[in-house]
Short mmCIF file of C-alpha atoms in Angstrom, two decimals:
data_model
loop_
_atom_site.label_atom_id
_atom_site.label_comp_id
_atom_site.label_asym_id
_atom_site.label_seq_id
_atom_site.Cartn_x
_atom_site.Cartn_y
_atom_site.Cartn_z
CA MET A 26 102.06 87.60 107.30
CA LYS A 27 102.32 90.69 105.11
CA THR A 28 104.78 93.49 105.81
CA LEU A 29 103.52 96.68 107.44
CA THR A 30 104.51 100.25 106.76
CA ASN A 31 105.71 102.26 109.77
CA SER A 32 102.33 104.00 110.02
CA GLU A 33 100.42 100.72 109.82
CA ALA A 34 102.68 99.22 112.51
CA LEU A 35 102.04 102.23 114.73
CA ILE A 36 98.29 101.78 114.37
CA MET A 37 98.60 98.09 115.23
CA LYS A 38 100.80 98.91 118.25
CA CYS A 39 98.21 101.37 119.46
CA LEU A 40 95.47 98.79 119.01
CA TRP A 41 97.48 96.10 120.82
CA ASP A 42 98.43 98.49 123.64
CA CYS A 43 94.75 99.24 124.17
CA GLY A 44 93.60 95.64 124.33
CA GLY A 45 93.01 94.70 120.71
CA GLU A 46 89.53 96.10 120.17
CA MET A 47 88.27 99.65 120.49
CA PRO A 48 86.02 102.31 119.03
CA MET A 49 87.61 104.01 116.03
CA ILE A 50 87.18 107.42 117.67
CA ARG A 51 89.24 106.23 120.65
CA LEU A 52 91.92 104.87 118.32
CA MET A 53 92.11 108.29 116.67
CA GLU A 54 92.44 110.00 120.04
CA LYS A 55 95.18 107.63 121.21
CA LEU A 56 97.18 107.97 117.99
CA ASN A 57 97.04 111.75 118.20
CA GLU A 58 97.65 112.02 121.97
CA VAL A 59 99.98 109.18 122.93
CA TYR A 60 101.87 108.75 119.65
CA ASP A 61 101.97 112.46 118.80
CA ARG A 62 100.28 112.18 115.43
CA ASN A 63 98.01 114.77 113.92
CA TRP A 64 96.18 112.44 111.58
CA LYS A 65 92.70 113.24 110.34
CA ARG A 66 89.91 110.69 110.29
CA THR A 67 90.33 110.10 106.55
CA THR A 68 94.05 109.38 106.94
CA ILE A 69 93.44 106.86 109.70
CA ARG A 70 90.61 105.28 107.74
CA THR A 71 92.93 104.86 104.75
CA PHE A 72 95.50 103.06 106.92
CA LEU A 73 92.74 100.91 108.41
CA PHE A 74 91.59 99.99 104.90
CA TYR A 75 95.10 98.78 104.03
CA LEU A 76 95.35 96.87 107.31
CA GLU A 77 92.02 95.20 106.55
CA GLU A 78 93.33 94.20 103.11
CA LYS A 79 96.42 92.71 104.77
CA GLU A 80 94.08 90.88 107.21
CA TYR A 81 95.55 92.44 110.35
CA LEU A 82 92.30 93.90 111.61
CA LYS A 83 88.59 94.28 110.96
CA VAL A 84 86.57 97.49 111.03
CA TYR A 85 82.89 97.01 111.81
CA ARG A 86 79.92 99.15 112.72
CA ILE A 87 77.40 99.00 115.49
CA GLY A 88 74.77 101.63 114.87
CA ARG A 89 76.56 104.84 113.98
CA SER A 90 79.84 103.90 115.65
CA SER A 91 82.81 102.18 114.01
CA PHE A 92 84.99 99.73 115.91
CA VAL A 93 88.39 98.22 115.18
CA LYS A 94 89.29 94.65 116.16
CA GLU A 95 92.63 92.89 115.78
CA LEU A 96 92.82 89.77 113.65
CA VAL A 97 96.55 89.28 114.18
CA PHE A 98 97.59 89.05 117.82
CA LEU A 99 100.70 90.71 119.23
CA ASP A 100 102.47 87.46 120.13
CA GLN A 101 101.98 86.15 116.56
CA PHE A 102 103.37 89.38 115.12
CA ARG A 103 106.37 89.40 117.48
CA LYS A 104 107.33 85.84 116.57
CA VAL A 105 107.25 86.56 112.85
CA GLN A 106 109.17 89.83 113.23
CA ALA A 107 111.79 88.21 115.47
CA ARG A 108 112.33 85.43 112.93
CA LYS A 109 112.63 87.96 110.08
CA LEU A 110 115.16 89.98 112.07
CA LEU A 111 117.24 86.92 112.91
CA ASP A 112 117.14 85.56 109.38
CA PHE A 113 117.97 88.84 107.65
CA TRP A 114 120.60 90.37 109.94
CA TYR A 115 122.00 87.41 111.90
CA ASP A 116 121.80 84.48 109.45
CA GLY A 117 119.15 82.88 111.65
CA SER A 118 121.52 82.60 114.62
CA VAL A 119 120.21 83.49 118.06
CA SER A 120 123.72 83.31 119.51
CA VAL A 121 125.06 85.86 116.98
CA PHE A 122 122.11 88.14 117.79
CA LEU A 123 122.68 87.81 121.54
CA LYS A 124 126.38 88.55 121.12
CA ALA A 125 125.53 91.72 119.17
CA LEU A 126 123.01 92.71 121.84
CA GLU A 127 125.53 92.06 124.59
CA GLN A 128 128.12 94.23 122.81
CA THR A 129 125.57 97.01 122.40
CA GLU A 130 124.70 96.90 126.09
CA ALA A 131 128.40 96.97 127.03
CA GLU A 132 128.93 100.03 124.82
CA ARG A 133 126.05 101.81 126.53
CA GLY A 134 127.87 101.42 129.82
#
């Protein structure tokens, strides 16, 4: 699974939060409203192009409308990201990660 930029990850999160398939116009609205972006159609389309190249989603047309559909599901993505996090920061150890998380929670009070 290829690495995503922050903007690409935000688009995927928006898509996953909305059920994994939606009209592109609705995706634009959600990104601008919910995630406080002010992206133009061309900007979003550029990110979608890169996400298609990385095989995370597919953009297709029905008539004059464009739709976006996930190809990578949220649970797949989470598993890969969790493994990367554990391997990179915690030497692959769940117990070391949980200890760090526990310490962080204790510090929060």
